[in-house]
Amino acid sequence: MKKPVIGLVPLVDVERDSYWMMPPYFDALEQAGALPLMLPLTGDPDDLAQLTALCDGVLFTGGPDVAPAFYGEEKLPACGLVVPRRDEMELRLFRTVLEAGKPVFGICRGIQLINVALGGSLWQDLASQKQMDAAAHEQKPPYDRPCHRVSIVPGSPLAALLGKEETEVTSRHHQAVKALAPGLEAMAYSEEGLVEAVRMPGRPFVWAVQWHPENSYQVSEDSRRLFAAFVDSCKKEN
Ligand code: MN
């Protein structure tokens, strides 16, 4: 049987003027039975439509902060590096993939990008904007170890997938969902009430998590189940 092809948004190193990918994104998809394919950073709508047609699903990867202009805010000093070219490509790509009815999985920046694409907003910097211990979400290596607990919404598809209502996740983020976009449903929260997982109800598989299952798929059955659920939904599109 042909493996599903999963398009991945490239990481961008502005300083080195390069596109790149962290191997765990590829590895986790491959072990789940998919063929990962890193996409070009094109903004051309026709090219994005053709690339979408080529892919059975798309993974929105981690990365720098989404430019606050895309959710109608001024950039605060504590907001990190932004790469508007990548934002524009991804916002267009997400809408194109959605129109095509194909599965989507978002990781870290991916959940933030999807929330913004659907009209939500972000905390630009948890440490300076929220009364919370933001360091609890910024783990140091090794990155495959659990960092913090999340509670899973009872009755959600995530609770059904993992067969539990609480889990421990890896974490490397200083931003988070602020206003949840209409059209998204929260499936998990951190202890401080941050949205840690979402889905688009009524879609085959449009899910995103704030944590990094690609870093822990080797040691975490929960992470493997997330990738398997995504890849299985992409197989159904074949
Ligand atoms: Mn977190």
PDB file of C-alpha atoms and ligand atoms in Angstrom:
ATOM      1  CA  MET A   1       0.000   0.000   0.000  1.00  0.00           C
ATOM      2  CA  LYS A   2       1.173   3.493  -0.771  1.00  0.00           C
ATOM      3  CA  LYS A   3       2.230   5.465   2.294  1.00  0.00           C
ATOM      4  CA  PRO A   4       0.435   8.742   2.958  1.00  0.00           C
ATOM      5  CA  VAL A   5       2.539  11.786   2.078  1.00  0.00           C
ATOM      6  CA  ILE A   6       2.625  14.388   4.857  1.00  0.00           C
ATOM      7  CA  GLY A   7       3.737  17.892   3.948  1.00  0.00           C
ATOM      8  CA  LEU A   8       5.765  19.677   6.612  1.00  0.00           C
ATOM      9  CA  VAL A   9       6.196  23.418   6.918  1.00  0.00           C
ATOM     10  CA  PRO A  10       9.947  24.131   6.786  1.00  0.00           C
ATOM     11  CA  LEU A  11      11.767  25.771   9.659  1.00  0.00           C
ATOM     12  CA  VAL A  12      13.436  29.040   8.696  1.00  0.00           C
ATOM     13  CA  ASP A  13      16.800  30.263   9.945  1.00  0.00           C
ATOM     14  CA  VAL A  14      16.817  33.943   9.046  1.00  0.00           C
ATOM     15  CA  GLU A  15      20.421  34.508  10.188  1.00  0.00           C
ATOM     16  CA  ARG A  16      21.804  31.697   8.065  1.00  0.00           C
ATOM     17  CA  ASP A  17      19.313  32.305   5.272  1.00  0.00           C
ATOM     18  CA  SER A  18      18.318  28.648   5.275  1.00  0.00           C
ATOM     19  CA  TYR A  19      15.326  26.304   5.425  1.00  0.00           C
ATOM     20  CA  TRP A  20      15.702  23.235   7.616  1.00  0.00           C
ATOM     21  CA  MET A  21      13.938  20.506   9.585  1.00  0.00           C
ATOM     22  CA  MET A  22      14.438  18.868  12.963  1.00  0.00           C
ATOM     23  CA  PRO A  23      14.758  15.098  12.390  1.00  0.00           C
ATOM     24  CA  PRO A  24      12.200  14.080  15.072  1.00  0.00           C
ATOM     25  CA  TYR A  25       9.374  15.510  12.922  1.00  0.00           C
ATOM     26  CA  PHE A  26      10.426  13.222  10.062  1.00  0.00           C
ATOM     27  CA  ASP A  27      11.183  10.271  12.352  1.00  0.00           C
ATOM     28  CA  ALA A  28       7.886  10.359  14.227  1.00  0.00           C
ATOM     29  CA  LEU A  29       5.907  10.477  10.966  1.00  0.00           C
ATOM     30  CA  GLU A  30       7.981   7.692   9.413  1.00  0.00           C
ATOM     31  CA  GLN A  31       7.532   5.373  12.383  1.00  0.00           C
ATOM     32  CA  ALA A  32       3.776   6.014  12.119  1.00  0.00           C
ATOM     33  CA  GLY A  33       3.884   4.797   8.509  1.00  0.00           C
ATOM     34  CA  ALA A  34       3.949   8.082   6.602  1.00  0.00           C
ATOM     35  CA  LEU A  35       6.277   9.624   4.052  1.00  0.00           C
ATOM     36  CA  PRO A  36       7.270  13.130   5.218  1.00  0.00           C
ATOM     37  CA  LEU A  37       7.874  15.823   2.618  1.00  0.00           C
ATOM     38  CA  MET A  38       9.293  19.236   3.492  1.00  0.00           C
ATOM     39  CA  LEU A  39       7.455  21.966   1.614  1.00  0.00           C
ATOM     40  CA  PRO A  40       8.919  25.063  -0.031  1.00  0.00           C
ATOM     41  CA  LEU A  41       8.094  28.433   1.520  1.00  0.00           C
ATOM     42  CA  THR A  42       6.034  29.591  -1.421  1.00  0.00           C
ATOM     43  CA  GLY A  43       3.258  32.123  -0.972  1.00  0.00           C
ATOM     44  CA  ASP A  44       1.793  31.535  -4.421  1.00  0.00           C
ATOM     45  CA  PRO A  45      -1.845  30.377  -4.037  1.00  0.00           C
ATOM     46  CA  ASP A  46      -1.724  28.143  -7.135  1.00  0.00           C
ATOM     47  CA  ASP A  47       1.495  26.494  -5.975  1.00  0.00           C
ATOM     48  CA  LEU A  48       0.013  25.955  -2.510  1.00  0.00           C
ATOM     49  CA  ALA A  49      -3.062  24.350  -4.060  1.00  0.00           C
ATOM     50  CA  GLN A  50      -0.868  22.030  -6.124  1.00  0.00           C
ATOM     51  CA  LEU A  51       1.260  21.118  -3.103  1.00  0.00           C
ATOM     52  CA  THR A  52      -1.892  20.471  -1.064  1.00  0.00           C
ATOM     53  CA  ALA A  53      -3.164  18.138  -3.776  1.00  0.00           C
ATOM     54  CA  LEU A  54       0.159  16.295  -3.616  1.00  0.00           C
ATOM     55  CA  CYS A  55      -0.106  15.745   0.154  1.00  0.00           C
ATOM     56  CA  ASP A  56      -2.495  13.508   2.091  1.00  0.00           C
ATOM     57  CA  GLY A  57      -2.142  15.739   5.153  1.00  0.00           C
ATOM     58  CA  VAL A  58      -0.051  18.635   6.450  1.00  0.00           C
ATOM     59  CA  LEU A  59       1.919  19.043   9.672  1.00  0.00           C
ATOM     60  CA  PHE A  60       2.343  22.591  10.971  1.00  0.00           C
ATOM     61  CA  THR A  61       5.665  22.545  12.812  1.00  0.00           C
ATOM     62  CA  GLY A  62       7.114  24.529  15.708  1.00  0.00           C
ATOM     63  CA  GLY A  63       9.071  27.710  15.217  1.00  0.00           C
ATOM     64  CA  PRO A  64       9.226  31.414  15.943  1.00  0.00           C
ATOM     65  CA  ASP A  65       6.357  33.613  17.133  1.00  0.00           C
ATOM     66  CA  VAL A  66       3.465  34.458  14.826  1.00  0.00           C
ATOM     67  CA  ALA A  67       3.578  38.191  14.012  1.00  0.00           C
ATOM     68  CA  PRO A  68       0.988  39.862  16.315  1.00  0.00           C
ATOM     69  CA  ALA A  69      -0.257  41.968  13.370  1.00  0.00           C
ATOM     70  CA  PHE A  70      -1.991  38.798  12.135  1.00  0.00           C
ATOM     71  CA  TYR A  71      -4.239  38.841  15.220  1.00  0.00           C
ATOM     72  CA  GLY A  72      -4.606  42.594  15.350  1.00  0.00           C
ATOM     73  CA  GLU A  73      -2.116  43.443  18.110  1.00  0.00           C
ATOM     74  CA  GLU A  74       0.966  45.624  18.379  1.00  0.00           C
ATOM     75  CA  LYS A  75       4.167  43.625  18.875  1.00  0.00           C
ATOM     76  CA  LEU A  76       5.256  43.814  22.534  1.00  0.00           C
ATOM     77  CA  PRO A  77       8.981  43.955  23.421  1.00  0.00           C
ATOM     78  CA  ALA A  78       8.732  40.467  24.978  1.00  0.00           C
ATOM     79  CA  CYS A  79       7.366  38.951  21.776  1.00  0.00           C
ATOM     80  CA  GLY A  80      10.126  36.929  20.128  1.00  0.00           C
ATOM     81  CA  LEU A  81      11.504  36.758  16.613  1.00  0.00           C
ATOM     82  CA  VAL A  82       8.850  36.802  13.899  1.00  0.00           C
ATOM     83  CA  VAL A  83       9.159  35.643  10.287  1.00  0.00           C
ATOM     84  CA  PRO A  84       6.198  37.241   8.475  1.00  0.00           C
ATOM     85  CA  ARG A  85       7.029  35.400   5.247  1.00  0.00           C
ATOM     86  CA  ARG A  86       6.532  32.067   6.971  1.00  0.00           C
ATOM     87  CA  ASP A  87       3.361  33.362   8.683  1.00  0.00           C
ATOM     88  CA  GLU A  88       1.875  34.353   5.339  1.00  0.00           C
ATOM     89  CA  MET A  89       2.767  31.044   3.703  1.00  0.00           C
ATOM     90  CA  GLU A  90       1.311  29.027   6.575  1.00  0.00           C
ATOM     91  CA  LEU A  91      -1.889  31.065   6.922  1.00  0.00           C
ATOM     92  CA  ARG A  92      -2.551  30.550   3.205  1.00  0.00           C
ATOM     93  CA  LEU A  93      -1.531  26.907   3.337  1.00  0.00           C
ATOM     94  CA  PHE A  94      -3.804  26.205   6.300  1.00  0.00           C
ATOM     95  CA  ARG A  95      -6.830  27.691   4.525  1.00  0.00           C
ATOM     96  CA  THR A  96      -5.982  25.771   1.360  1.00  0.00           C
ATOM     97  CA  VAL A  97      -5.648  22.451   3.203  1.00  0.00           C
ATOM     98  CA  LEU A  98      -8.896  23.127   5.054  1.00  0.00           C
ATOM     99  CA  GLU A  99     -10.738  23.834   1.799  1.00  0.00           C
ATOM    100  CA  ALA A 100      -9.366  20.588   0.386  1.00  0.00           C
ATOM    101  CA  GLY A 101     -10.771  18.772   3.443  1.00  0.00           C
ATOM    102  CA  LYS A 102      -7.426  17.171   4.278  1.00  0.00           C
ATOM    103  CA  PRO A 103      -6.127  16.317   7.749  1.00  0.00           C
ATOM    104  CA  VAL A 104      -3.994  18.778   9.677  1.00  0.00           C
ATOM    105  CA  PHE A 105      -1.813  18.346  12.738  1.00  0.00           C
ATOM    106  CA  GLY A 106      -0.252  21.342  14.494  1.00  0.00           C
ATOM    107  CA  ILE A 107       2.612  21.213  16.973  1.00  0.00           C
ATOM    108  CA  CYS A 108       3.609  24.100  19.310  1.00  0.00           C
ATOM    109  CA  ARG A 109       3.712  27.098  16.952  1.00  0.00           C
ATOM    110  CA  GLY A 110       1.279  24.994  14.883  1.00  0.00           C
ATOM    111  CA  ILE A 111      -1.532  25.306  17.461  1.00  0.00           C
ATOM    112  CA  GLN A 112      -0.852  29.045  17.662  1.00  0.00           C
ATOM    113  CA  LEU A 113      -0.808  29.497  13.883  1.00  0.00           C
ATOM    114  CA  ILE A 114      -4.064  27.552  13.469  1.00  0.00           C
ATOM    115  CA  ASN A 115      -5.726  29.560  16.237  1.00  0.00           C
ATOM    116  CA  VAL A 116      -4.685  32.818  14.544  1.00  0.00           C
ATOM    117  CA  ALA A 117      -5.738  31.556  11.094  1.00  0.00           C
ATOM    118  CA  LEU A 118      -9.234  30.924  12.462  1.00  0.00           C
ATOM    119  CA  GLY A 119      -9.544  34.321  14.157  1.00  0.00           C
ATOM    120  CA  GLY A 120      -8.125  33.693  17.640  1.00  0.00           C
ATOM    121  CA  SER A 121      -5.333  35.537  19.464  1.00  0.00           C
ATOM    122  CA  LEU A 122      -2.175  34.688  21.441  1.00  0.00           C
ATOM    123  CA  TRP A 123      -0.421  35.577  24.653  1.00  0.00           C
ATOM    124  CA  GLN A 124       2.692  37.206  23.206  1.00  0.00           C
ATOM    125  CA  ASP A 125       4.746  36.294  26.262  1.00  0.00           C
ATOM    126  CA  LEU A 126       3.448  34.255  29.178  1.00  0.00           C
ATOM    127  CA  ALA A 127       6.098  35.433  31.656  1.00  0.00           C
ATOM    128  CA  SER A 128       5.331  39.125  31.263  1.00  0.00           C
ATOM    129  CA  GLN A 129       1.595  38.967  30.506  1.00  0.00           C
ATOM    130  CA  LYS A 130       0.309  36.224  32.794  1.00  0.00           C
ATOM    131  CA  GLN A 131       0.635  35.803  36.538  1.00  0.00           C
ATOM    132  CA  MET A 132       2.141  32.331  36.259  1.00  0.00           C
ATOM    133  CA  ASP A 133       5.372  30.393  36.334  1.00  0.00           C
ATOM    134  CA  ALA A 134       6.071  30.500  32.598  1.00  0.00           C
ATOM    135  CA  ALA A 135       9.363  28.666  33.083  1.00  0.00           C
ATOM    136  CA  ALA A 136       7.299  25.553  33.822  1.00  0.00           C
ATOM    137  CA  HIS A 137       6.537  25.438  30.083  1.00  0.00           C
ATOM    138  CA  GLU A 138      10.122  25.975  28.874  1.00  0.00           C
ATOM    139  CA  GLN A 139      11.959  22.750  29.592  1.00  0.00           C
ATOM    140  CA  LYS A 140      15.699  22.215  29.346  1.00  0.00           C
ATOM    141  CA  PRO A 141      17.200  19.134  27.654  1.00  0.00           C
ATOM    142  CA  PRO A 142      16.577  16.234  27.531  1.00  0.00           C
ATOM    143  CA  TYR A 143      13.516  17.192  25.492  1.00  0.00           C
ATOM    144  CA  ASP A 144      11.902  13.755  25.546  1.00  0.00           C
ATOM    145  CA  ARG A 145      11.143  13.880  29.287  1.00  0.00           C
ATOM    146  CA  PRO A 146       7.736  14.936  30.649  1.00  0.00           C
ATOM    147  CA  CYS A 147       7.713  18.598  31.685  1.00  0.00           C
ATOM    148  CA  HIS A 148       4.225  19.399  32.936  1.00  0.00           C
ATOM    149  CA  ARG A 149       0.811  17.887  33.420  1.00  0.00           C
ATOM    150  CA  VAL A 150      -2.249  18.585  31.263  1.00  0.00           C
ATOM    151  CA  SER A 151      -5.843  17.693  31.996  1.00  0.00           C
ATOM    152  CA  ILE A 152      -7.776  16.272  29.076  1.00  0.00           C
ATOM    153  CA  VAL A 153     -11.385  17.317  28.531  1.00  0.00           C
ATOM    154  CA  PRO A 154     -13.586  14.329  29.433  1.00  0.00           C
ATOM    155  CA  GLY A 155     -15.507  13.016  26.450  1.00  0.00           C
ATOM    156  CA  SER A 156     -13.172  14.703  23.939  1.00  0.00           C
ATOM    157  CA  PRO A 157     -11.666  12.686  21.073  1.00  0.00           C
ATOM    158  CA  LEU A 158      -8.271  13.164  22.749  1.00  0.00           C
ATOM    159  CA  ALA A 159      -9.571  11.500  25.925  1.00  0.00           C
ATOM    160  CA  ALA A 160     -10.906   8.661  23.766  1.00  0.00           C
ATOM    161  CA  LEU A 161      -7.606   8.327  21.880  1.00  0.00           C
ATOM    162  CA  LEU A 162      -5.395   8.242  24.981  1.00  0.00           C
ATOM    163  CA  GLY A 163      -7.913   6.500  27.225  1.00  0.00           C
ATOM    164  CA  LYS A 164      -7.197   8.912  30.073  1.00  0.00           C
ATOM    165  CA  GLU A 165      -8.094  12.355  31.356  1.00  0.00           C
ATOM    166  CA  GLU A 166      -4.639  13.467  32.397  1.00  0.00           C
ATOM    167  CA  THR A 167      -1.176  13.122  30.898  1.00  0.00           C
ATOM    168  CA  GLU A 168       2.318  14.574  31.117  1.00  0.00           C
ATOM    169  CA  VAL A 169       3.794  16.437  28.154  1.00  0.00           C
ATOM    170  CA  THR A 170       7.042  17.919  26.909  1.00  0.00           C
ATOM    171  CA  SER A 171       6.960  21.711  26.649  1.00  0.00           C
ATOM    172  CA  ARG A 172       8.915  24.514  25.007  1.00  0.00           C
ATOM    173  CA  HIS A 173       6.760  27.591  24.519  1.00  0.00           C
ATOM    174  CA  HIS A 174       6.624  31.149  25.820  1.00  0.00           C
ATOM    175  CA  GLN A 175       3.404  32.004  23.948  1.00  0.00           C
ATOM    176  CA  ALA A 176      -0.021  30.341  24.075  1.00  0.00           C
ATOM    177  CA  VAL A 177      -3.611  30.587  22.877  1.00  0.00           C
ATOM    178  CA  LYS A 178      -5.326  33.638  24.425  1.00  0.00           C
ATOM    179  CA  ALA A 179      -8.743  33.957  22.749  1.00  0.00           C
ATOM    180  CA  LEU A 180      -9.664  30.563  21.351  1.00  0.00           C
ATOM    181  CA  ALA A 181     -10.794  30.896  17.731  1.00  0.00           C
ATOM    182  CA  PRO A 182     -14.414  30.257  16.890  1.00  0.00           C
ATOM    183  CA  GLY A 183     -14.453  26.882  15.205  1.00  0.00           C
ATOM    184  CA  LEU A 184     -11.886  25.394  17.594  1.00  0.00           C
ATOM    185  CA  GLU A 185     -12.668  23.267  20.621  1.00  0.00           C
ATOM    186  CA  ALA A 186     -10.208  22.845  23.495  1.00  0.00           C
ATOM    187  CA  MET A 187      -9.283  19.238  24.325  1.00  0.00           C
ATOM    188  CA  ALA A 188      -6.649  19.799  27.027  1.00  0.00           C
ATOM    189  CA  TYR A 189      -5.563  22.467  29.514  1.00  0.00           C
ATOM    190  CA  SER A 190      -2.478  23.090  31.613  1.00  0.00           C
ATOM    191  CA  GLU A 191      -2.807  23.522  35.368  1.00  0.00           C
ATOM    192  CA  GLU A 192      -2.866  27.323  34.844  1.00  0.00           C
ATOM    193  CA  GLY A 193      -5.755  26.992  32.397  1.00  0.00           C
ATOM    194  CA  LEU A 194      -3.738  27.422  29.196  1.00  0.00           C
ATOM    195  CA  VAL A 195      -5.218  25.702  26.159  1.00  0.00           C
ATOM    196  CA  GLU A 196      -2.830  22.832  25.345  1.00  0.00           C
ATOM    197  CA  ALA A 197      -4.765  20.889  22.670  1.00  0.00           C
ATOM    198  CA  VAL A 198      -7.514  21.764  20.186  1.00  0.00           C
ATOM    199  CA  ARG A 199      -9.500  20.308  17.340  1.00  0.00           C
ATOM    200  CA  MET A 200     -11.931  21.560  14.715  1.00  0.00           C
ATOM    201  CA  PRO A 201     -15.186  19.689  15.272  1.00  0.00           C
ATOM    202  CA  GLY A 202     -16.860  18.439  12.116  1.00  0.00           C
ATOM    203  CA  ARG A 203     -13.531  17.884  10.335  1.00  0.00           C
ATOM    204  CA  PRO A 204     -11.877  14.543   9.651  1.00  0.00           C
ATOM    205  CA  PHE A 205      -8.749  15.411  11.677  1.00  0.00           C
ATOM    206  CA  VAL A 206      -7.724  18.981  12.358  1.00  0.00           C
ATOM    207  CA  TRP A 207      -5.917  18.720  15.670  1.00  0.00           C
ATOM    208  CA  ALA A 208      -3.113  20.684  17.309  1.00  0.00           C
ATOM    209  CA  VAL A 209      -1.145  20.453  20.527  1.00  0.00           C
ATOM    210  CA  GLN A 210       0.967  23.003  22.377  1.00  0.00           C
ATOM    211  CA  TRP A 211       3.477  20.342  23.403  1.00  0.00           C
ATOM    212  CA  HIS A 212       6.081  18.355  21.417  1.00  0.00           C
ATOM    213  CA  PRO A 213       5.021  14.741  20.779  1.00  0.00           C
ATOM    214  CA  GLU A 214       7.776  14.466  18.135  1.00  0.00           C
ATOM    215  CA  ASN A 215      10.356  14.776  20.913  1.00  0.00           C
ATOM    216  CA  SER A 216       8.861  11.998  23.010  1.00  0.00           C
ATOM    217  CA  TYR A 217       7.407   9.494  20.521  1.00  0.00           C
ATOM    218  CA  GLN A 218      10.175   7.018  21.340  1.00  0.00           C
ATOM    219  CA  VAL A 219       9.368   6.951  25.042  1.00  0.00           C
ATOM    220  CA  SER A 220       5.694   7.932  25.156  1.00  0.00           C
ATOM    221  CA  GLU A 221       2.783   5.761  24.033  1.00  0.00           C
ATOM    222  CA  ASP A 222       0.574   8.889  24.151  1.00  0.00           C
ATOM    223  CA  SER A 223       2.823  10.641  21.616  1.00  0.00           C
ATOM    224  CA  ARG A 224       2.839   7.596  19.340  1.00  0.00           C
ATOM    225  CA  ARG A 225      -0.949   7.453  19.476  1.00  0.00           C
ATOM    226  CA  LEU A 226      -1.198  11.099  18.408  1.00  0.00           C
ATOM    227  CA  PHE A 227       0.979  10.533  15.340  1.00  0.00           C
ATOM    228  CA  ALA A 228      -0.824   7.277  14.544  1.00  0.00           C
ATOM    229  CA  ALA A 229      -4.217   9.020  14.706  1.00  0.00           C
ATOM    230  CA  PHE A 230      -3.000  11.744  12.343  1.00  0.00           C
ATOM    231  CA  VAL A 231      -1.367   9.366   9.880  1.00  0.00           C
ATOM    232  CA  ASP A 232      -4.378   7.004   9.940  1.00  0.00           C
ATOM    233  CA  SER A 233      -6.691   9.891   9.078  1.00  0.00           C
ATOM    234  CA  CYS A 234      -4.369  10.743   6.165  1.00  0.00           C
ATOM    235  CA  LYS A 235      -4.579   7.140   4.919  1.00  0.00           C
ATOM    236  CA  LYS A 236      -8.344   7.466   4.716  1.00  0.00           C
ATOM    237  CA  GLU A 237      -7.878  10.388   2.328  1.00  0.00           C
ATOM    238  CA  ASN A 238      -5.977   8.191  -0.143  1.00  0.00           C
TER     239      ASN A 238
HETATM  240 MN    MN B   1       2.903  23.819  28.000  1.00  0.00          MN
END
